[in-house]
Tab-separated table of N, CA and C in Angstrom:
chain	number	residue	atom	x	y	z
A	1	MET	N	11.109	27.212	31.568
A	1	MET	CA	10.244	26.170	31.360
A	1	MET	C	8.846	26.934	30.489
A	2	SER	N	8.558	26.277	29.473
A	2	SER	CA	7.488	27.020	28.525
A	2	SER	C	6.322	26.317	28.988
A	3	HIS	N	5.267	27.087	28.932
A	3	HIS	CA	3.931	26.788	29.169
A	3	HIS	C	3.082	26.635	27.964
A	4	LEU	N	3.768	26.553	26.583
A	4	LEU	CA	3.367	26.458	25.556
A	4	LEU	C	2.730	24.848	25.076
A	5	PRO	N	1.784	24.837	24.704
A	5	PRO	CA	1.596	23.280	24.062
A	5	PRO	C	2.519	22.663	23.325
A	6	THR	N	2.560	21.582	22.932
A	6	THR	CA	3.623	20.695	22.127
A	6	THR	C	3.061	21.084	20.652
A	7	PRO	N	3.824	21.427	19.488
A	7	PRO	CA	3.455	21.292	18.328
A	7	PRO	C	3.189	20.168	17.816
A	8	GLY	N	2.052	20.142	17.025
A	8	GLY	CA	1.602	18.993	16.307
A	8	GLY	C	0.823	19.547	15.075
A	9	ALA	N	0.151	18.328	14.717
A	9	ALA	CA	-0.762	18.081	13.425
A	9	ALA	C	-1.754	17.036	13.471
A	10	VAL	N	-3.057	17.176	12.816
A	10	VAL	CA	-3.980	16.576	12.975
A	10	VAL	C	-4.126	16.023	11.656
A	11	ILE	N	-4.422	14.539	11.428
A	11	ILE	CA	-4.761	14.152	10.143
A	11	ILE	C	-6.091	13.395	10.368
A	12	TYR	N	-6.997	13.926	9.183
A	12	TYR	CA	-8.228	13.361	9.411
A	12	TYR	C	-8.258	12.212	8.551
A	13	ALA	N	-8.859	11.195	9.195
A	13	ALA	CA	-9.001	9.392	8.610
A	13	ALA	C	-10.622	9.101	8.487
A	14	LYS	N	-10.479	8.565	7.291
A	14	LYS	CA	-11.937	7.757	7.060
A	14	LYS	C	-11.871	6.478	7.635
A	15	ASN	N	-10.861	5.712	8.059
A	15	ASN	CA	-10.547	4.724	8.496
A	15	ASN	C	-9.514	4.902	9.602
A	16	LEU	N	-10.059	5.415	10.936
A	16	LEU	CA	-9.163	5.556	12.058
A	16	LEU	C	-8.226	4.762	12.468
A	17	SER	N	-9.029	3.301	12.738
A	17	SER	CA	-8.167	2.227	13.212
A	17	SER	C	-7.119	1.770	11.965
A	18	LYS	N	-7.167	2.045	11.082
A	18	LYS	CA	-6.351	1.718	9.787
A	18	LYS	C	-5.075	2.581	9.705
A	19	LEU	N	-5.319	3.784	9.818
A	19	LEU	CA	-4.600	4.896	9.832
A	19	LEU	C	-3.617	5.192	10.959
A	20	SER	N	-4.265	5.114	11.846
A	20	SER	CA	-3.791	4.969	13.356
A	20	SER	C	-2.503	3.905	13.406
A	21	GLY	N	-3.161	2.626	12.872
A	21	GLY	CA	-2.094	1.549	13.127
A	21	GLY	C	-1.022	1.834	12.249
A	22	PHE	N	-1.028	2.336	10.720
A	22	PHE	CA	-0.179	2.552	9.972
A	22	PHE	C	1.083	3.607	10.824
A	23	TYR	N	0.860	4.709	11.311
A	23	TYR	CA	1.664	5.648	12.105
A	23	TYR	C	2.156	5.028	13.219
A	24	GLU	N	1.259	4.519	13.883
A	24	GLU	CA	1.981	3.615	15.281
A	24	GLU	C	3.081	2.816	14.710
A	25	GLN	N	2.654	1.890	13.668
A	25	GLN	CA	3.939	0.940	13.279
A	25	GLN	C	4.969	1.690	12.542
A	26	VAL	N	4.832	2.394	11.763
A	26	VAL	CA	6.037	3.373	10.874
A	26	VAL	C	6.740	4.258	11.667
A	27	LEU	N	6.150	4.913	12.685
A	27	LEU	CA	7.014	5.929	13.336
A	27	LEU	C	7.421	5.410	14.939
A	28	ARG	N	6.344	4.500	15.295
A	28	ARG	CA	6.693	3.883	16.579
A	28	ARG	C	6.642	5.083	17.732
A	29	PRO	N	5.615	5.777	17.869
A	29	PRO	CA	5.496	6.805	18.758
A	29	PRO	C	4.892	6.368	20.087
A	30	THR	N	4.354	6.949	20.811
A	30	THR	CA	3.846	6.525	22.079
A	30	THR	C	2.466	6.911	22.006
A	31	ALA	N	1.436	6.153	22.048
A	31	ALA	CA	0.226	6.490	22.037
A	31	ALA	C	-0.269	6.966	23.402
A	32	THR	N	-0.805	8.079	23.803
A	32	THR	CA	-1.338	8.647	25.167
A	32	THR	C	-2.771	8.616	25.131
A	33	HIS	N	-3.573	8.402	24.060
A	33	HIS	CA	-5.032	8.355	24.278
A	33	HIS	C	-5.536	7.931	22.882
A	34	ALA	N	-6.476	7.029	23.187
A	34	ALA	CA	-7.355	6.423	21.843
A	34	ALA	C	-8.466	6.323	22.309
A	35	ASN	N	-9.511	6.906	21.307
A	35	ASN	CA	-11.124	6.157	21.589
A	35	ASN	C	-11.556	6.005	20.247
A	36	ASP	N	-12.940	6.106	19.954
A	36	ASP	CA	-13.748	5.844	18.667
A	36	ASP	C	-13.169	6.966	17.852
A	37	ASP	N	-12.970	8.360	18.291
A	37	ASP	CA	-12.989	9.640	17.707
A	37	ASP	C	-11.673	10.091	17.180
A	38	TYR	N	-10.464	9.594	17.954
A	38	TYR	CA	-9.065	10.066	17.764
A	38	TYR	C	-8.156	9.349	18.447
A	39	THR	N	-6.898	9.254	17.821
A	39	THR	CA	-5.563	8.651	18.559
A	39	THR	C	-4.594	9.659	18.672
A	40	ILE	N	-4.195	9.835	20.073
A	40	ILE	CA	-3.024	10.862	19.633
A	40	ILE	C	-1.560	10.112	20.251
A	41	PHE	N	-0.796	10.630	19.571
A	41	PHE	CA	0.700	9.859	19.412
A	41	PHE	C	1.572	11.071	19.976
A	42	GLU	N	2.486	10.686	20.869
A	42	GLU	CA	3.406	11.717	21.220
A	42	GLU	C	4.641	11.141	20.692
A	43	LEU	N	5.310	12.038	19.767
A	43	LEU	CA	6.602	12.021	19.231
A	43	LEU	C	7.570	13.046	19.933
A	44	PRO	N	9.013	13.045	20.012
A	44	PRO	CA	9.734	13.915	20.515
A	44	PRO	C	9.445	15.267	19.989
A	45	HIS	N	8.997	16.054	20.882
A	45	HIS	CA	8.725	17.608	20.441
A	45	HIS	C	7.491	17.840	19.750
A	46	PHE	N	6.614	16.788	19.218
A	46	PHE	CA	5.512	17.000	18.401
A	46	PHE	C	4.557	15.856	18.778
A	47	GLN	N	3.227	16.211	18.467
A	47	GLN	CA	2.076	15.409	18.807
A	47	GLN	C	1.534	15.113	17.369
A	48	LEU	N	0.979	14.065	17.163
A	48	LEU	CA	0.385	13.637	16.040
A	48	LEU	C	-0.794	13.238	16.280
A	49	VAL	N	-2.037	13.687	15.839
A	49	VAL	CA	-3.388	13.381	16.286
A	49	VAL	C	-4.043	12.715	14.965
A	50	ILE	N	-4.518	11.496	15.075
A	50	ILE	CA	-5.278	11.022	14.013
A	50	ILE	C	-6.770	11.072	14.384
A	51	HIS	N	-7.828	11.876	13.651
A	51	HIS	CA	-9.000	11.825	13.932
A	51	HIS	C	-9.974	11.471	13.110
A	52	ALA	N	-10.820	10.837	13.457
A	52	ALA	CA	-11.723	10.328	12.629
A	52	ALA	C	-12.657	11.196	12.120
A	53	ILE	N	-13.151	10.996	10.772
A	53	ILE	CA	-13.990	11.870	9.791
A	53	ILE	C	-15.300	11.459	10.261
A	54	PRO	N	-16.269	12.627	10.449
A	54	PRO	CA	-17.425	12.142	10.921
A	54	PRO	C	-18.306	11.264	9.862
A	55	PRO	N	-19.142	10.340	10.188
A	55	PRO	CA	-19.591	9.295	9.410
A	55	PRO	C	-20.141	10.068	8.046
A	56	GLN	N	-21.234	10.922	8.590
A	56	GLN	CA	-21.843	11.711	7.300
A	56	GLN	C	-21.080	12.241	6.079
A	57	ILE	N	-19.843	12.522	6.651
A	57	ILE	CA	-18.856	13.151	5.718
A	57	ILE	C	-17.878	11.584	5.112
A	58	ALA	N	-17.323	10.973	5.905
A	58	ALA	CA	-16.709	9.893	5.316
A	58	ALA	C	-17.329	8.726	4.591
A	59	ASN	N	-18.724	8.971	4.402
A	59	ASN	CA	-19.678	8.082	3.749
A	59	ASN	C	-19.858	8.755	2.359
A	60	THR	N	-19.200	9.760	2.226
A	60	THR	CA	-19.343	10.471	0.896
A	60	THR	C	-18.304	10.254	-0.324
A	61	PHE	N	-17.350	9.572	0.093
A	61	PHE	CA	-16.055	9.393	-0.794
A	61	PHE	C	-15.304	7.900	-0.384
A	62	GLU	N	-14.681	7.427	-1.286
A	62	GLU	CA	-13.966	6.094	-0.965
A	62	GLU	C	-12.438	6.204	-1.059
A	63	ILE	N	-11.589	5.479	-0.445
A	63	ILE	CA	-10.391	5.378	-0.585
A	63	ILE	C	-10.074	4.203	-1.185
A	64	LEU	N	-9.287	4.624	-2.522
A	64	LEU	CA	-8.919	3.460	-3.537
A	64	LEU	C	-7.722	2.882	-2.931
A	65	VAL	N	-7.383	1.690	-3.709
A	65	VAL	CA	-6.396	0.857	-3.095
A	65	VAL	C	-5.761	0.415	-4.709
A	66	PRO	N	-4.321	1.088	-4.684
A	66	PRO	CA	-3.658	2.250	-3.941
A	66	PRO	C	-4.626	3.326	-3.923
A	67	PRO	N	-4.244	4.234	-2.784
A	67	PRO	CA	-4.982	5.324	-2.717
A	67	PRO	C	-4.610	6.544	-3.650
A	68	GLN	N	-5.492	7.209	-4.164
A	68	GLN	CA	-5.326	8.358	-4.757
A	68	GLN	C	-4.355	9.488	-3.905
A	69	LEU	N	-3.305	10.075	-4.342
A	69	LEU	CA	-2.468	10.702	-3.636
A	69	LEU	C	-3.288	12.133	-3.549
A	70	ARG	N	-3.047	12.551	-2.134
A	70	ARG	CA	-3.593	13.774	-1.740
A	70	ARG	C	-2.323	14.866	-1.800
A	71	SER	N	-2.082	14.986	-3.073
A	71	SER	CA	-0.676	15.765	-3.129
A	71	SER	C	-0.852	17.176	-3.722
A	72	ASP	N	-2.215	17.665	-3.780
A	72	ASP	CA	-2.357	18.923	-4.238
A	72	ASP	C	-2.594	19.981	-2.949
A	73	THR	N	-2.345	19.241	-1.730
A	73	THR	CA	-2.447	20.338	-0.546
A	73	THR	C	-1.040	20.886	-0.425
A	74	ALA	N	-0.964	21.991	0.402
A	74	ALA	CA	-0.233	22.971	0.573
A	74	ALA	C	0.956	22.531	1.695
A	75	ILE	N	0.455	21.324	2.455
A	75	ILE	CA	1.143	21.158	3.518
A	75	ILE	C	1.861	19.623	3.360
A	76	LYS	N	2.978	19.372	3.621
A	76	LYS	CA	3.263	17.907	3.639
A	76	LYS	C	4.102	17.791	5.211
A	77	LEU	N	3.628	16.672	5.969
A	77	LEU	CA	4.382	16.338	7.280
A	77	LEU	C	5.550	16.005	6.966
A	78	MET	N	6.406	16.434	7.823
A	78	MET	CA	7.745	15.658	7.664
A	78	MET	C	8.131	14.901	9.073
A	79	LEU	N	8.424	13.906	9.211
A	79	LEU	CA	8.240	12.984	10.361
A	79	LEU	C	9.560	12.130	10.299
A	80	SER	N	9.914	11.851	11.761
A	80	SER	CA	11.379	11.414	12.029
A	80	SER	C	11.170	9.650	12.079
A	81	VAL	N	12.083	9.063	11.486
A	81	VAL	CA	11.948	7.467	11.886
A	81	VAL	C	13.503	7.025	12.114
A	82	ALA	N	13.507	6.057	12.563
A	82	ALA	CA	15.174	5.562	12.744
A	82	ALA	C	15.746	4.981	11.774
A	83	SER	N	14.906	4.354	10.708
A	83	SER	CA	15.511	3.909	9.824
A	83	SER	C	14.245	3.978	8.533
A	84	ILE	N	14.463	4.757	7.273
A	84	ILE	CA	13.527	4.793	6.194
A	84	ILE	C	13.466	3.394	5.739
A	85	SER	N	14.570	2.446	5.628
A	85	SER	CA	14.528	1.096	5.139
A	85	SER	C	13.484	0.384	5.741
A	86	LYS	N	13.288	0.182	6.803
A	86	LYS	CA	12.416	-0.324	7.695
A	86	LYS	C	11.022	0.202	7.631
A	87	ALA	N	11.068	1.491	7.884
A	87	ALA	CA	9.808	2.117	7.682
A	87	ALA	C	9.074	2.048	6.213
A	88	ARG	N	10.010	1.562	5.066
A	88	ARG	CA	9.328	1.207	3.669
A	88	ARG	C	8.802	-0.027	3.887
A	89	ASP	N	9.496	-1.000	4.640
A	89	ASP	CA	8.997	-2.546	4.647
A	89	ASP	C	7.697	-2.460	5.334
A	90	VAL	N	7.381	-1.698	6.246
A	90	VAL	CA	6.097	-1.746	7.224
A	90	VAL	C	5.203	-0.885	6.595
A	91	ALA	N	5.260	0.117	5.877
A	91	ALA	CA	4.553	0.992	5.262
A	91	ALA	C	3.731	0.092	4.043
A	92	ALA	N	4.631	-0.685	3.338
A	92	ALA	CA	3.923	-1.425	2.228
A	92	ALA	C	3.141	-2.636	2.832
A	93	LYS	N	3.326	-3.035	3.935
A	93	LYS	CA	2.564	-4.092	4.387
A	93	LYS	C	1.186	-3.486	4.945
A	94	LEU	N	1.315	-2.199	5.286
A	94	LEU	CA	-0.008	-1.542	5.981
A	94	LEU	C	-0.830	-0.731	4.897
A	95	GLY	N	-0.532	-1.086	3.479
A	95	GLY	CA	-1.181	-0.082	2.741
A	95	GLY	C	-0.681	1.305	2.214
A	96	GLY	N	0.515	1.591	2.700
A	96	GLY	CA	0.936	3.039	2.394
A	96	GLY	C	2.342	2.550	1.419
A	97	ARG	N	2.960	3.704	1.410
A	97	ARG	CA	4.117	3.444	0.485
A	97	ARG	C	5.341	4.524	0.899
A	98	ILE	N	6.407	4.037	0.835
A	98	ILE	CA	7.738	5.012	1.066
A	98	ILE	C	8.486	4.733	-0.371
A	99	ASP	N	8.628	5.733	-0.981
A	99	ASP	CA	9.337	5.633	-2.312
A	99	ASP	C	10.703	4.859	-2.270
A	100	ALA	N	10.955	4.318	-3.304
A	100	ALA	CA	12.192	3.419	-3.548
A	100	ALA	C	13.508	4.024	-3.269
A	101	GLU	N	14.541	3.426	-2.719
A	101	GLU	CA	15.824	3.757	-2.206
A	101	GLU	C	16.357	4.943	-3.216
A	102	ASN	N	16.170	4.645	-4.538
A	102	ASN	CA	16.800	5.546	-5.271
A	102	ASN	C	16.057	7.179	-5.798
A	103	TYR	N	15.106	7.234	-4.629
A	103	TYR	CA	14.482	8.474	-4.722
A	103	TYR	C	14.749	9.118	-3.225
A	104	GLU	N	15.579	8.624	-2.440
A	104	GLU	CA	16.148	9.337	-1.409
A	104	GLU	C	16.858	10.336	-1.549
A	105	TRP	N	17.312	11.198	-0.846
A	105	TRP	CA	18.190	12.186	-1.013
A	105	TRP	C	18.916	12.614	0.433
A	106	GLU	N	19.924	13.236	0.553
A	106	GLU	CA	20.325	13.715	1.943
A	106	GLU	C	20.426	15.342	1.644
A	107	PHE	N	20.351	15.916	2.926
A	107	PHE	CA	20.077	17.308	3.416
A	107	PHE	C	20.083	17.579	4.693
A	108	GLN	N	21.144	18.330	5.178
A	108	GLN	CA	21.409	18.785	6.302
A	108	GLN	C	21.214	17.543	7.631
A	109	HIS	N	22.373	16.665	7.208
A	109	HIS	CA	22.482	15.709	8.273
A	109	HIS	C	20.995	14.515	8.198
A	110	TYR	N	20.339	14.635	7.155
A	110	TYR	CA	19.121	13.690	7.120
A	110	TYR	C	19.343	12.977	5.954
A	111	ARG	N	18.933	11.602	5.994
A	111	ARG	CA	18.315	10.890	4.852
A	111	ARG	C	17.005	11.179	4.635
A	112	ILE	N	16.352	11.666	3.479
A	112	ILE	CA	14.790	11.832	3.192
A	112	ILE	C	14.246	11.004	2.003
A	113	CYS	N	13.019	10.874	2.169
A	113	CYS	CA	12.370	9.979	1.417
A	113	CYS	C	10.733	10.270	1.437
A	114	ASP	N	10.054	10.500	0.517
A	114	ASP	CA	8.665	10.731	0.339
A	114	ASP	C	7.888	9.596	0.381
A	115	GLY	N	6.741	9.682	0.744
A	115	GLY	CA	5.759	8.371	0.573
A	115	GLY	C	4.394	8.826	0.701
A	116	TYR	N	3.565	7.804	1.130
A	116	TYR	CA	2.148	8.212	1.536
A	116	TYR	C	1.518	7.213	2.451
A	117	ASP	N	0.379	7.553	3.086
A	117	ASP	CA	-0.220	6.736	4.049
A	117	ASP	C	-1.361	6.116	3.462
A	118	PRO	N	-2.092	5.165	3.961
A	118	PRO	CA	-3.059	4.322	3.302
A	118	PRO	C	-4.220	5.044	2.768
A	119	GLU	N	-4.293	6.192	3.044
A	119	GLU	CA	-5.277	7.049	2.566
A	119	GLU	C	-4.906	8.222	1.630
A	120	GLY	N	-3.661	8.273	1.348
A	120	GLY	CA	-3.282	8.794	0.158
A	120	GLY	C	-2.415	10.222	0.767
A	121	ASN	N	-2.363	10.430	1.983
A	121	ASN	CA	-1.750	11.645	2.544
A	121	ASN	C	-0.379	11.588	2.411
A	122	VAL	N	0.288	12.564	1.688
A	122	VAL	CA	1.830	12.455	1.325
A	122	VAL	C	2.536	12.907	2.593
A	123	ILE	N	3.409	12.164	2.451
A	123	ILE	CA	4.376	12.314	3.912
A	123	ILE	C	5.887	12.424	3.586
A	124	GLN	N	6.646	12.927	4.146
A	124	GLN	CA	8.203	12.950	4.193
A	124	GLN	C	8.717	12.334	5.359
A	125	LEU	N	9.480	11.132	5.093
A	125	LEU	CA	10.159	10.579	6.226
A	125	LEU	C	11.747	11.023	6.187
A	126	ARG	N	12.317	11.140	7.652
A	126	ARG	CA	13.704	11.865	7.619
A	126	ARG	C	14.167	10.893	8.905
A	127	GLU	N	15.453	10.376	8.316
A	127	GLU	CA	16.299	9.609	9.210
A	127	GLU	C	17.615	10.303	9.201
A	128	HIS	N	17.905	10.422	10.713
A	128	HIS	CA	19.201	11.267	10.935
A	128	HIS	C	20.439	10.174	10.359
A	129	LEU	N	21.273	10.969	9.762
A	129	LEU	CA	22.517	10.523	9.459
A	129	LEU	C	23.450	10.251	10.638
A	130	SER	N	24.325	9.446	10.968
A	130	SER	CA	25.203	9.720	12.071
A	130	SER	C	26.563	9.622	11.370
A	131	ARG	N	27.195	10.461	11.560
A	131	ARG	CA	28.627	10.898	11.032
A	131	ARG	C	29.515	11.290	12.054
């Protein structure tokens, strides 16, 4: 048994409630803790933390609708979902987007598709292919 903490990632949010709601509904994780500063989601072998950007910083910029993509970052989260198709529908209703079906590809037993959350963070969703 390892005493190492669960690996994870932090996403900083201008709108904590909106971004937490997006990931909660798209990924269906277990929320283990939430307050005015952050939400912690537990996924199998991964912890996702949505952390509020301090107001003095958050007030210096706006999130456009649709959001400007933050695609010039060196990191893209790969997140598992049961169904990319269902996640696509949910994401669209919550201000994000998962690319159309014709942009999906298969690799190492997964169907994969890119998209973004309501604040423009680029993400990749992976659905296990049952064969």
